[in-house]
């Protein structure tokens, strides 16, 4: 299929996942079950979602000089990703995420950046041609902020669209927001960026407008099982997702982002691209873990056919 080129700049983590009935209170110990280590990291999850759903994609990232980093890099290559811009950093360990999943399938996450901290502006400069050659650049916030800003500047100079998934939540400088073409916060991230708590559609519309006012044309606020608030140049609407039984929501947002950008680069209209991304995310939440849960193109197409 004819498709534009995508470059993802972001994180790679080894996810240590423990299922527990409820999240522990301070001072409390809870006994978990089904401990496992899976490949994750918001950047890598989004790159995998793009690769498996059919994008022409390169991934700028770092792993540690350790066994798991090498295994992750090999796995990413089998997910149809150009892994040439992924280096193993001497004296660093691969990024780590410690994840609790509760009985409702919700999660809480703590992170050690490890080698992700080595994705500096100098590192980006070594692979800048990937950004120059791409039609779209997709980033998150598990990489150093100065690199995210440098990459956005580079993309803007070369007519590469800038898409930011602003996760995990933090405030961002106007300088960066002004360079973003499309932003995809969840409710928490939208609140942190705009100061507007997103509890209903009116709040979502106001938060989206606040982001338009910073210079962002397309705002997609993800609302969990309710779907997304899609706002283009100030005109917003709720686009519901598909109802499925969630096992865990790890990487649901990442899968949505990777699949969305893939569909847009294929030339799909926004409404169709959001539907495609909803389908990918719906499949992901029915499976445990981050990258192990991300569907392939055939699975997404089959899921969508079943809905017709
Ligand atoms: O978005 C889910 C991801 O967040 C996990 O894979 C974990 O690595 C953290 O980065």
PDB file of C-alpha atoms and ligand atoms in Angstrom:
ATOM      1  CA  UNK A   1       0.000   0.000   0.000  1.00  0.00           C
ATOM      2  CA  UNK A   2       1.166   3.543  -0.807  1.00  0.00           C
ATOM      3  CA  UNK A   3       2.088   5.238   2.470  1.00  0.00           C
ATOM      4  CA  UNK A   4       4.036   8.225   3.765  1.00  0.00           C
ATOM      5  CA  UNK A   5       7.162   7.777   5.876  1.00  0.00           C
ATOM      6  CA  UNK A   6       6.969   7.860   9.678  1.00  0.00           C
ATOM      7  CA  UNK A   7       9.725   8.404  12.214  1.00  0.00           C
ATOM      8  CA  UNK A   8       9.120   7.794  15.914  1.00  0.00           C
ATOM      9  CA  UNK A   9      11.426   9.290  18.534  1.00  0.00           C
ATOM     10  CA  UNK A  10      10.915   7.833  21.991  1.00  0.00           C
ATOM     11  CA  UNK A  11      11.575   5.394  24.790  1.00  0.00           C
ATOM     12  CA  UNK A  12      12.242   1.695  25.117  1.00  0.00           C
ATOM     13  CA  UNK A  13      11.543  -0.034  28.448  1.00  0.00           C
ATOM     14  CA  UNK A  14      11.546  -3.500  29.896  1.00  0.00           C
ATOM     15  CA  UNK A  15       8.162  -3.659  31.671  1.00  0.00           C
ATOM     16  CA  UNK A  16       8.036  -5.612  34.942  1.00  0.00           C
ATOM     17  CA  UNK A  17       4.329  -6.305  35.354  1.00  0.00           C
ATOM     18  CA  UNK A  18       2.626  -7.642  38.473  1.00  0.00           C
ATOM     19  CA  UNK A  19      -1.112  -8.320  38.705  1.00  0.00           C
ATOM     20  CA  UNK A  20      -2.637  -7.499  42.099  1.00  0.00           C
ATOM     21  CA  UNK A  21      -6.234  -7.281  43.347  1.00  0.00           C
ATOM     22  CA  UNK A  22      -5.895  -3.662  44.526  1.00  0.00           C
ATOM     23  CA  UNK A  23      -3.104  -1.047  44.481  1.00  0.00           C
ATOM     24  CA  UNK A  24      -1.173  -1.011  47.811  1.00  0.00           C
ATOM     25  CA  UNK A  25      -1.620   1.925  50.225  1.00  0.00           C
ATOM     26  CA  UNK A  26       1.580   3.517  51.633  1.00  0.00           C
ATOM     27  CA  UNK A  27       3.067   0.984  54.053  1.00  0.00           C
ATOM     28  CA  UNK A  28       0.950  -1.896  52.693  1.00  0.00           C
ATOM     29  CA  UNK A  29       2.309  -5.053  51.027  1.00  0.00           C
ATOM     30  CA  UNK A  30       0.093  -6.914  48.607  1.00  0.00           C
ATOM     31  CA  UNK A  31       0.669 -10.383  47.188  1.00  0.00           C
ATOM     32  CA  UNK A  32       0.557 -10.426  43.410  1.00  0.00           C
ATOM     33  CA  UNK A  33       0.318 -13.071  40.718  1.00  0.00           C
ATOM     34  CA  UNK A  34       1.379 -13.615  37.101  1.00  0.00           C
ATOM     35  CA  UNK A  35       4.626 -11.583  37.340  1.00  0.00           C
ATOM     36  CA  UNK A  36       6.136 -11.164  33.903  1.00  0.00           C
ATOM     37  CA  UNK A  37       8.660  -9.090  31.981  1.00  0.00           C
ATOM     38  CA  UNK A  38       7.450  -7.747  28.629  1.00  0.00           C
ATOM     39  CA  UNK A  39       8.856  -5.269  26.107  1.00  0.00           C
ATOM     40  CA  UNK A  40       7.390  -1.779  26.476  1.00  0.00           C
ATOM     41  CA  UNK A  41       8.155   1.937  26.596  1.00  0.00           C
ATOM     42  CA  UNK A  42       5.751   4.454  25.110  1.00  0.00           C
ATOM     43  CA  UNK A  43       7.969   5.147  22.093  1.00  0.00           C
ATOM     44  CA  UNK A  44       8.574   1.481  21.338  1.00  0.00           C
ATOM     45  CA  UNK A  45       4.912   0.564  21.829  1.00  0.00           C
ATOM     46  CA  UNK A  46       3.832   3.267  19.385  1.00  0.00           C
ATOM     47  CA  UNK A  47       6.531   2.238  16.910  1.00  0.00           C
ATOM     48  CA  UNK A  48       5.402  -1.401  17.152  1.00  0.00           C
ATOM     49  CA  UNK A  49       1.754  -0.392  16.689  1.00  0.00           C
ATOM     50  CA  UNK A  50       2.760   1.534  13.570  1.00  0.00           C
ATOM     51  CA  UNK A  51       4.998  -1.241  12.225  1.00  0.00           C
ATOM     52  CA  UNK A  52       2.445  -3.994  12.765  1.00  0.00           C
ATOM     53  CA  UNK A  53      -0.391  -1.930  11.308  1.00  0.00           C
ATOM     54  CA  UNK A  54       1.542  -1.269   8.108  1.00  0.00           C
ATOM     55  CA  UNK A  55       3.588   1.943   8.422  1.00  0.00           C
ATOM     56  CA  UNK A  56       6.917   2.654   6.719  1.00  0.00           C
ATOM     57  CA  UNK A  57       8.659   3.463   9.975  1.00  0.00           C
ATOM     58  CA  UNK A  58      12.068   4.246  11.503  1.00  0.00           C
ATOM     59  CA  UNK A  59      12.573   4.488  15.279  1.00  0.00           C
ATOM     60  CA  UNK A  60      15.141   6.775  16.966  1.00  0.00           C
ATOM     61  CA  UNK A  61      15.844   5.410  20.458  1.00  0.00           C
ATOM     62  CA  UNK A  62      18.458   3.895  22.786  1.00  0.00           C
ATOM     63  CA  UNK A  63      18.778   0.650  24.716  1.00  0.00           C
ATOM     64  CA  UNK A  64      21.344  -0.277  27.355  1.00  0.00           C
ATOM     65  CA  UNK A  65      24.339  -2.478  26.600  1.00  0.00           C
ATOM     66  CA  UNK A  66      22.562  -5.451  28.133  1.00  0.00           C
ATOM     67  CA  UNK A  67      20.910  -8.668  27.086  1.00  0.00           C
ATOM     68  CA  UNK A  68      17.325  -7.387  27.238  1.00  0.00           C
ATOM     69  CA  UNK A  69      18.229  -4.311  25.167  1.00  0.00           C
ATOM     70  CA  UNK A  70      19.651  -6.538  22.446  1.00  0.00           C
ATOM     71  CA  UNK A  71      16.578  -8.796  22.523  1.00  0.00           C
ATOM     72  CA  UNK A  72      14.229  -5.794  22.289  1.00  0.00           C
ATOM     73  CA  UNK A  73      16.153  -4.359  19.337  1.00  0.00           C
ATOM     74  CA  UNK A  74      15.891  -7.684  17.486  1.00  0.00           C
ATOM     75  CA  UNK A  75      12.176  -7.933  18.256  1.00  0.00           C
ATOM     76  CA  UNK A  76      11.548  -4.393  16.956  1.00  0.00           C
ATOM     77  CA  UNK A  77      13.163  -5.344  13.639  1.00  0.00           C
ATOM     78  CA  UNK A  78      10.727  -8.261  13.294  1.00  0.00           C
ATOM     79  CA  UNK A  79       7.902  -5.747  13.847  1.00  0.00           C
ATOM     80  CA  UNK A  80       8.778  -4.102  10.482  1.00  0.00           C
ATOM     81  CA  UNK A  81      10.686  -1.211  12.065  1.00  0.00           C
ATOM     82  CA  UNK A  82      13.916   0.335  10.721  1.00  0.00           C
ATOM     83  CA  UNK A  83      16.057  -0.099  13.857  1.00  0.00           C
ATOM     84  CA  UNK A  84      19.241   1.433  12.456  1.00  0.00           C
ATOM     85  CA  UNK A  85      18.763   4.579  14.647  1.00  0.00           C
ATOM     86  CA  UNK A  86      18.647   2.459  17.847  1.00  0.00           C
ATOM     87  CA  UNK A  87      22.031   2.265  19.603  1.00  0.00           C
ATOM     88  CA  UNK A  88      23.147   0.293  22.653  1.00  0.00           C
ATOM     89  CA  UNK A  89      24.658   2.750  25.138  1.00  0.00           C
ATOM     90  CA  UNK A  90      27.780   1.587  26.984  1.00  0.00           C
ATOM     91  CA  UNK A  91      27.485   1.722  30.792  1.00  0.00           C
ATOM     92  CA  UNK A  92      23.699   2.229  30.627  1.00  0.00           C
ATOM     93  CA  UNK A  93      20.921  -0.195  31.388  1.00  0.00           C
ATOM     94  CA  UNK A  94      17.802  -0.449  29.246  1.00  0.00           C
ATOM     95  CA  UNK A  95      14.920   1.658  30.608  1.00  0.00           C
ATOM     96  CA  UNK A  96      12.686  -0.067  33.149  1.00  0.00           C
ATOM     97  CA  UNK A  97       8.988   0.344  33.990  1.00  0.00           C
ATOM     98  CA  UNK A  98       7.553  -1.172  37.176  1.00  0.00           C
ATOM     99  CA  UNK A  99       3.840  -1.728  36.567  1.00  0.00           C
ATOM    100  CA  UNK A 100       1.023  -2.824  38.881  1.00  0.00           C
ATOM    101  CA  UNK A 101      -2.226  -3.932  37.203  1.00  0.00           C
ATOM    102  CA  UNK A 102      -5.283  -4.119  39.497  1.00  0.00           C
ATOM    103  CA  UNK A 103      -8.398  -6.288  39.317  1.00  0.00           C
ATOM    104  CA  UNK A 104     -10.150  -3.701  37.112  1.00  0.00           C
ATOM    105  CA  UNK A 105      -7.331  -3.812  34.543  1.00  0.00           C
ATOM    106  CA  UNK A 106      -6.104  -0.328  35.535  1.00  0.00           C
ATOM    107  CA  UNK A 107      -2.383   0.298  35.976  1.00  0.00           C
ATOM    108  CA  UNK A 108       0.109   2.469  37.846  1.00  0.00           C
ATOM    109  CA  UNK A 109       3.658   2.844  36.516  1.00  0.00           C
ATOM    110  CA  UNK A 110       7.064   3.955  37.878  1.00  0.00           C
ATOM    111  CA  UNK A 111       9.966   4.421  35.473  1.00  0.00           C
ATOM    112  CA  UNK A 112      13.771   4.415  35.450  1.00  0.00           C
ATOM    113  CA  UNK A 113      14.864   6.161  32.235  1.00  0.00           C
ATOM    114  CA  UNK A 114      18.179   4.288  31.905  1.00  0.00           C
ATOM    115  CA  UNK A 115      19.446   4.491  28.316  1.00  0.00           C
ATOM    116  CA  UNK A 116      16.440   6.601  27.264  1.00  0.00           C
ATOM    117  CA  UNK A 117      18.275   9.554  28.833  1.00  0.00           C
ATOM    118  CA  UNK A 118      20.941   9.148  26.115  1.00  0.00           C
ATOM    119  CA  UNK A 119      18.481  10.278  23.410  1.00  0.00           C
ATOM    120  CA  UNK A 120      20.006  13.763  23.533  1.00  0.00           C
ATOM    121  CA  UNK A 121      19.956  16.507  20.866  1.00  0.00           C
ATOM    122  CA  UNK A 122      23.455  15.303  19.821  1.00  0.00           C
ATOM    123  CA  UNK A 123      22.132  11.772  19.433  1.00  0.00           C
ATOM    124  CA  UNK A 124      19.211  13.072  17.385  1.00  0.00           C
ATOM    125  CA  UNK A 125      21.665  14.984  15.173  1.00  0.00           C
ATOM    126  CA  UNK A 126      23.284  11.658  14.171  1.00  0.00           C
ATOM    127  CA  UNK A 127      19.956  10.453  12.773  1.00  0.00           C
ATOM    128  CA  UNK A 128      18.449  13.753  11.685  1.00  0.00           C
ATOM    129  CA  UNK A 129      18.114  12.571   8.081  1.00  0.00           C
ATOM    130  CA  UNK A 130      15.360  10.204   9.265  1.00  0.00           C
ATOM    131  CA  UNK A 131      13.325  13.216  10.435  1.00  0.00           C
ATOM    132  CA  UNK A 132      14.140  15.212   7.297  1.00  0.00           C
ATOM    133  CA  UNK A 133      13.015  12.329   5.037  1.00  0.00           C
ATOM    134  CA  UNK A 134       9.826  11.561   7.004  1.00  0.00           C
ATOM    135  CA  UNK A 135       6.310  12.849   6.360  1.00  0.00           C
ATOM    136  CA  UNK A 136       5.448  12.626  10.062  1.00  0.00           C
ATOM    137  CA  UNK A 137       7.343  12.608  13.368  1.00  0.00           C
ATOM    138  CA  UNK A 138       5.614  10.965  16.366  1.00  0.00           C
ATOM    139  CA  UNK A 139       6.962  11.636  19.888  1.00  0.00           C
ATOM    140  CA  UNK A 140       6.033  11.179  23.533  1.00  0.00           C
ATOM    141  CA  UNK A 141       7.551  12.577  26.746  1.00  0.00           C
ATOM    142  CA  UNK A 142       9.705   9.708  28.048  1.00  0.00           C
ATOM    143  CA  UNK A 143      12.693  11.203  26.183  1.00  0.00           C
ATOM    144  CA  UNK A 144      14.604  14.329  27.316  1.00  0.00           C
ATOM    145  CA  UNK A 145      12.406  17.382  26.701  1.00  0.00           C
ATOM    146  CA  UNK A 146      15.240  19.312  25.027  1.00  0.00           C
ATOM    147  CA  UNK A 147      15.462  16.532  22.414  1.00  0.00           C
ATOM    148  CA  UNK A 148      11.709  16.575  21.808  1.00  0.00           C
ATOM    149  CA  UNK A 149      11.951  20.343  21.209  1.00  0.00           C
ATOM    150  CA  UNK A 150      15.019  19.971  18.951  1.00  0.00           C
ATOM    151  CA  UNK A 151      13.274  17.261  16.909  1.00  0.00           C
ATOM    152  CA  UNK A 152      10.157  19.418  16.524  1.00  0.00           C
ATOM    153  CA  UNK A 153      12.301  22.325  15.240  1.00  0.00           C
ATOM    154  CA  UNK A 154      14.042  20.012  12.767  1.00  0.00           C
ATOM    155  CA  UNK A 155      10.725  18.591  11.580  1.00  0.00           C
ATOM    156  CA  UNK A 156       9.211  22.045  11.080  1.00  0.00           C
ATOM    157  CA  UNK A 157      12.207  23.150   8.988  1.00  0.00           C
ATOM    158  CA  UNK A 158      11.612  20.199   6.645  1.00  0.00           C
ATOM    159  CA  UNK A 159       7.792  20.123   6.395  1.00  0.00           C
ATOM    160  CA  UNK A 160       7.564  16.963   8.504  1.00  0.00           C
ATOM    161  CA  UNK A 161       4.264  16.890  10.462  1.00  0.00           C
ATOM    162  CA  UNK A 162       4.761  16.872  14.251  1.00  0.00           C
ATOM    163  CA  UNK A 163       2.512  14.633  16.349  1.00  0.00           C
ATOM    164  CA  UNK A 164       2.940  14.615  20.113  1.00  0.00           C
ATOM    165  CA  UNK A 165       1.430  12.143  22.535  1.00  0.00           C
ATOM    166  CA  UNK A 166       2.154  14.203  25.702  1.00  0.00           C
ATOM    167  CA  UNK A 167       2.628  11.240  28.033  1.00  0.00           C
ATOM    168  CA  UNK A 168       3.497  11.014  30.834  1.00  0.00           C
ATOM    169  CA  UNK A 169       1.685  14.180  31.954  1.00  0.00           C
ATOM    170  CA  UNK A 170       3.727  17.358  32.407  1.00  0.00           C
ATOM    171  CA  UNK A 171       3.533  21.037  31.597  1.00  0.00           C
ATOM    172  CA  UNK A 172       5.091  22.046  28.278  1.00  0.00           C
ATOM    173  CA  UNK A 173       6.584  25.300  26.977  1.00  0.00           C
ATOM    174  CA  UNK A 174       4.580  27.308  24.439  1.00  0.00           C
ATOM    175  CA  UNK A 175       7.624  27.098  22.145  1.00  0.00           C
ATOM    176  CA  UNK A 176       7.008  23.352  21.760  1.00  0.00           C
ATOM    177  CA  UNK A 177       3.209  23.506  21.630  1.00  0.00           C
ATOM    178  CA  UNK A 178       3.391  26.055  18.782  1.00  0.00           C
ATOM    179  CA  UNK A 179       5.298  23.526  16.616  1.00  0.00           C
ATOM    180  CA  UNK A 180       2.827  20.661  17.056  1.00  0.00           C
ATOM    181  CA  UNK A 181       0.365  19.799  14.286  1.00  0.00           C
ATOM    182  CA  UNK A 182      -1.566  17.148  16.227  1.00  0.00           C
ATOM    183  CA  UNK A 183      -1.625  16.381  19.961  1.00  0.00           C
ATOM    184  CA  UNK A 184      -3.203  13.349  21.664  1.00  0.00           C
ATOM    185  CA  UNK A 185      -3.422  13.806  25.462  1.00  0.00           C
ATOM    186  CA  UNK A 186      -5.566  11.709  27.790  1.00  0.00           C
ATOM    187  CA  UNK A 187      -7.737  13.515  30.373  1.00  0.00           C
ATOM    188  CA  UNK A 188      -4.907  13.772  32.938  1.00  0.00           C
ATOM    189  CA  UNK A 189      -2.445  15.097  30.393  1.00  0.00           C
ATOM    190  CA  UNK A 190      -4.973  17.570  28.968  1.00  0.00           C
ATOM    191  CA  UNK A 191      -5.603  18.841  32.516  1.00  0.00           C
ATOM    192  CA  UNK A 192      -1.877  19.277  33.151  1.00  0.00           C
ATOM    193  CA  UNK A 193      -1.364  21.110  29.850  1.00  0.00           C
ATOM    194  CA  UNK A 194      -4.372  23.429  30.049  1.00  0.00           C
ATOM    195  CA  UNK A 195      -5.398  23.651  33.720  1.00  0.00           C
ATOM    196  CA  UNK A 196      -8.883  22.442  32.682  1.00  0.00           C
ATOM    197  CA  UNK A 197     -10.084  19.264  34.425  1.00  0.00           C
ATOM    198  CA  UNK A 198     -11.716  17.056  31.767  1.00  0.00           C
ATOM    199  CA  UNK A 199     -14.831  15.480  33.320  1.00  0.00           C
ATOM    200  CA  UNK A 200     -17.328  15.810  30.449  1.00  0.00           C
ATOM    201  CA  UNK A 201     -17.615  16.795  26.790  1.00  0.00           C
ATOM    202  CA  UNK A 202     -17.840  20.529  27.541  1.00  0.00           C
ATOM    203  CA  UNK A 203     -14.586  20.340  29.512  1.00  0.00           C
ATOM    204  CA  UNK A 204     -12.984  18.404  26.664  1.00  0.00           C
ATOM    205  CA  UNK A 205     -14.107  21.062  24.176  1.00  0.00           C
ATOM    206  CA  UNK A 206     -12.654  23.837  26.365  1.00  0.00           C
ATOM    207  CA  UNK A 207      -9.359  21.983  26.895  1.00  0.00           C
ATOM    208  CA  UNK A 208      -9.132  21.326  23.148  1.00  0.00           C
ATOM    209  CA  UNK A 209      -9.738  25.025  22.438  1.00  0.00           C
ATOM    210  CA  UNK A 210      -6.988  25.989  24.889  1.00  0.00           C
ATOM    211  CA  UNK A 211      -4.616  23.747  22.905  1.00  0.00           C
ATOM    212  CA  UNK A 212      -5.840  25.193  19.573  1.00  0.00           C
ATOM    213  CA  UNK A 213      -5.064  28.612  21.031  1.00  0.00           C
ATOM    214  CA  UNK A 214      -1.439  27.491  21.466  1.00  0.00           C
ATOM    215  CA  UNK A 215      -1.276  26.877  17.714  1.00  0.00           C
ATOM    216  CA  UNK A 216      -2.206  23.168  17.424  1.00  0.00           C
ATOM    217  CA  UNK A 217      -4.594  22.408  14.541  1.00  0.00           C
ATOM    218  CA  UNK A 218      -5.758  18.945  15.604  1.00  0.00           C
ATOM    219  CA  UNK A 219      -6.473  17.921  19.202  1.00  0.00           C
ATOM    220  CA  UNK A 220      -7.538  14.391  20.116  1.00  0.00           C
ATOM    221  CA  UNK A 221      -8.264  13.902  23.811  1.00  0.00           C
ATOM    222  CA  UNK A 222      -8.479  10.196  24.644  1.00  0.00           C
ATOM    223  CA  UNK A 223     -11.254   9.427  27.139  1.00  0.00           C
ATOM    224  CA  UNK A 224     -10.634   5.745  27.953  1.00  0.00           C
ATOM    225  CA  UNK A 225     -13.607   3.487  27.249  1.00  0.00           C
ATOM    226  CA  UNK A 226     -15.735   6.511  26.170  1.00  0.00           C
ATOM    227  CA  UNK A 227     -13.654   7.033  23.050  1.00  0.00           C
ATOM    228  CA  UNK A 228     -11.969  10.303  22.031  1.00  0.00           C
ATOM    229  CA  UNK A 229     -12.817  13.979  21.766  1.00  0.00           C
ATOM    230  CA  UNK A 230     -11.732  14.926  18.236  1.00  0.00           C
ATOM    231  CA  UNK A 231     -11.316  18.640  17.636  1.00  0.00           C
ATOM    232  CA  UNK A 232     -10.118  20.003  14.292  1.00  0.00           C
ATOM    233  CA  UNK A 233      -9.500  23.732  14.046  1.00  0.00           C
ATOM    234  CA  UNK A 234     -12.005  24.393  16.824  1.00  0.00           C
ATOM    235  CA  UNK A 235     -14.797  22.029  15.697  1.00  0.00           C
ATOM    236  CA  UNK A 236     -15.097  19.132  18.128  1.00  0.00           C
ATOM    237  CA  UNK A 237     -17.101  15.931  18.583  1.00  0.00           C
ATOM    238  CA  UNK A 238     -17.045  12.719  20.575  1.00  0.00           C
ATOM    239  CA  UNK A 239     -15.959   9.662  18.590  1.00  0.00           C
ATOM    240  CA  UNK A 240     -16.909   6.590  20.643  1.00  0.00           C
ATOM    241  CA  UNK A 241     -14.619   3.560  20.755  1.00  0.00           C
ATOM    242  CA  UNK A 242     -15.546  -0.134  20.539  1.00  0.00           C
ATOM    243  CA  UNK A 243     -16.898  -1.936  23.616  1.00  0.00           C
ATOM    244  CA  UNK A 244     -14.699  -4.894  24.598  1.00  0.00           C
ATOM    245  CA  UNK A 245     -13.827  -6.660  27.863  1.00  0.00           C
ATOM    246  CA  UNK A 246     -10.494  -5.180  29.012  1.00  0.00           C
ATOM    247  CA  UNK A 247      -7.835  -7.472  30.487  1.00  0.00           C
ATOM    248  CA  UNK A 248      -5.367  -4.620  30.959  1.00  0.00           C
ATOM    249  CA  UNK A 249      -5.068  -1.179  29.404  1.00  0.00           C
ATOM    250  CA  UNK A 250      -1.245  -1.084  29.218  1.00  0.00           C
ATOM    251  CA  UNK A 251      -0.280   0.423  25.850  1.00  0.00           C
ATOM    252  CA  UNK A 252      -3.905   1.016  24.770  1.00  0.00           C
ATOM    253  CA  UNK A 253      -3.115   4.693  24.191  1.00  0.00           C
ATOM    254  CA  UNK A 254       0.183   3.809  22.518  1.00  0.00           C
ATOM    255  CA  UNK A 255      -1.560   1.403  20.160  1.00  0.00           C
ATOM    256  CA  UNK A 256      -4.146   4.077  19.346  1.00  0.00           C
ATOM    257  CA  UNK A 257      -1.408   6.592  18.506  1.00  0.00           C
ATOM    258  CA  UNK A 258       0.694   4.269  16.346  1.00  0.00           C
ATOM    259  CA  UNK A 259      -2.314   2.992  14.411  1.00  0.00           C
ATOM    260  CA  UNK A 260      -3.813   6.491  14.008  1.00  0.00           C
ATOM    261  CA  UNK A 261      -0.693   7.964  12.447  1.00  0.00           C
ATOM    262  CA  UNK A 262      -0.286   4.913  10.201  1.00  0.00           C
ATOM    263  CA  UNK A 263      -3.823   5.335   8.887  1.00  0.00           C
ATOM    264  CA  UNK A 264      -3.370   9.078   8.313  1.00  0.00           C
ATOM    265  CA  UNK A 265      -0.131   8.453   6.406  1.00  0.00           C
ATOM    266  CA  UNK A 266      -2.058   6.056   4.145  1.00  0.00           C
ATOM    267  CA  UNK A 267      -4.319   8.981   3.286  1.00  0.00           C
ATOM    268  CA  UNK A 268      -7.345   7.871   5.292  1.00  0.00           C
ATOM    269  CA  UNK A 269      -9.784  10.612   6.303  1.00  0.00           C
ATOM    270  CA  UNK A 270      -9.570  11.572   9.979  1.00  0.00           C
ATOM    271  CA  UNK A 271     -12.863   9.832  10.913  1.00  0.00           C
ATOM    272  CA  UNK A 272     -11.717   6.568   9.297  1.00  0.00           C
ATOM    273  CA  UNK A 273      -8.254   6.860  10.855  1.00  0.00           C
ATOM    274  CA  UNK A 274      -9.758   7.298  14.331  1.00  0.00           C
ATOM    275  CA  UNK A 275     -12.017   4.267  13.761  1.00  0.00           C
ATOM    276  CA  UNK A 276      -8.984   2.209  12.658  1.00  0.00           C
ATOM    277  CA  UNK A 277      -7.026   3.343  15.746  1.00  0.00           C
ATOM    278  CA  UNK A 278      -9.998   2.578  18.027  1.00  0.00           C
ATOM    279  CA  UNK A 279     -10.099  -0.947  16.610  1.00  0.00           C
ATOM    280  CA  UNK A 280      -6.369  -1.473  17.197  1.00  0.00           C
ATOM    281  CA  UNK A 281      -6.657  -0.214  20.793  1.00  0.00           C
ATOM    282  CA  UNK A 282      -9.774  -2.323  21.429  1.00  0.00           C
ATOM    283  CA  UNK A 283      -7.864  -5.456  20.453  1.00  0.00           C
ATOM    284  CA  UNK A 284      -4.861  -4.430  22.588  1.00  0.00           C
ATOM    285  CA  UNK A 285      -6.905  -4.096  25.796  1.00  0.00           C
ATOM    286  CA  UNK A 286      -8.202  -7.669  25.440  1.00  0.00           C
ATOM    287  CA  UNK A 287      -4.604  -8.953  25.760  1.00  0.00           C
ATOM    288  CA  UNK A 288      -2.077  -8.612  28.593  1.00  0.00           C
ATOM    289  CA  UNK A 289       1.121  -6.528  28.468  1.00  0.00           C
ATOM    290  CA  UNK A 290       2.390  -3.748  26.218  1.00  0.00           C
ATOM    291  CA  UNK A 291       3.972  -4.924  22.950  1.00  0.00           C
ATOM    292  CA  UNK A 292       2.623  -8.490  23.250  1.00  0.00           C
ATOM    293  CA  UNK A 293      -0.882  -6.977  23.083  1.00  0.00           C
ATOM    294  CA  UNK A 294      -0.379  -4.849  19.948  1.00  0.00           C
ATOM    295  CA  UNK A 295      -2.302  -6.247  16.932  1.00  0.00           C
ATOM    296  CA  UNK A 296      -1.147  -6.783  13.352  1.00  0.00           C
ATOM    297  CA  UNK A 297      -2.898  -5.193  10.356  1.00  0.00           C
ATOM    298  CA  UNK A 298      -4.817  -8.357   9.447  1.00  0.00           C
ATOM    299  CA  UNK A 299      -6.292  -8.509  12.957  1.00  0.00           C
ATOM    300  CA  UNK A 300      -7.396  -4.867  12.846  1.00  0.00           C
ATOM    301  CA  UNK A 301      -8.991  -5.277   9.407  1.00  0.00           C
ATOM    302  CA  UNK A 302     -10.785  -8.455  10.547  1.00  0.00           C
ATOM    303  CA  UNK A 303     -12.044  -6.705  13.712  1.00  0.00           C
ATOM    304  CA  UNK A 304     -13.420  -3.809  11.658  1.00  0.00           C
ATOM    305  CA  UNK A 305     -15.127  -6.162   9.216  1.00  0.00           C
ATOM    306  CA  UNK A 306     -16.891  -7.878  12.116  1.00  0.00           C
ATOM    307  CA  UNK A 307     -18.360  -4.500  13.167  1.00  0.00           C
ATOM    308  CA  UNK A 308     -19.995  -3.877   9.756  1.00  0.00           C
TER     309      UNK A 308
HETATM  310  O1  LIG B   1       2.176   3.388  27.901  1.00  0.00           O
HETATM  311  C1  LIG B   1       2.582   2.179  28.481  1.00  0.00           C
HETATM  312  C2  LIG B   1       4.056   2.200  28.712  1.00  0.00           C
HETATM  313  O2  LIG B   1       4.355   3.179  29.682  1.00  0.00           O
HETATM  314  C3  LIG B   1       4.615   0.912  29.274  1.00  0.00           C
HETATM  315  O3  LIG B   1       5.000   0.001  28.271  1.00  0.00           O
HETATM  316  C4  LIG B   1       5.763   1.399  30.129  1.00  0.00           C
HETATM  317  O4  LIG B   1       7.028   1.037  29.635  1.00  0.00           O
HETATM  318  C5  LIG B   1       5.607   2.901  30.209  1.00  0.00           C
HETATM  319  O5  LIG B   1       6.521   3.535  29.394  1.00  0.00           O
END
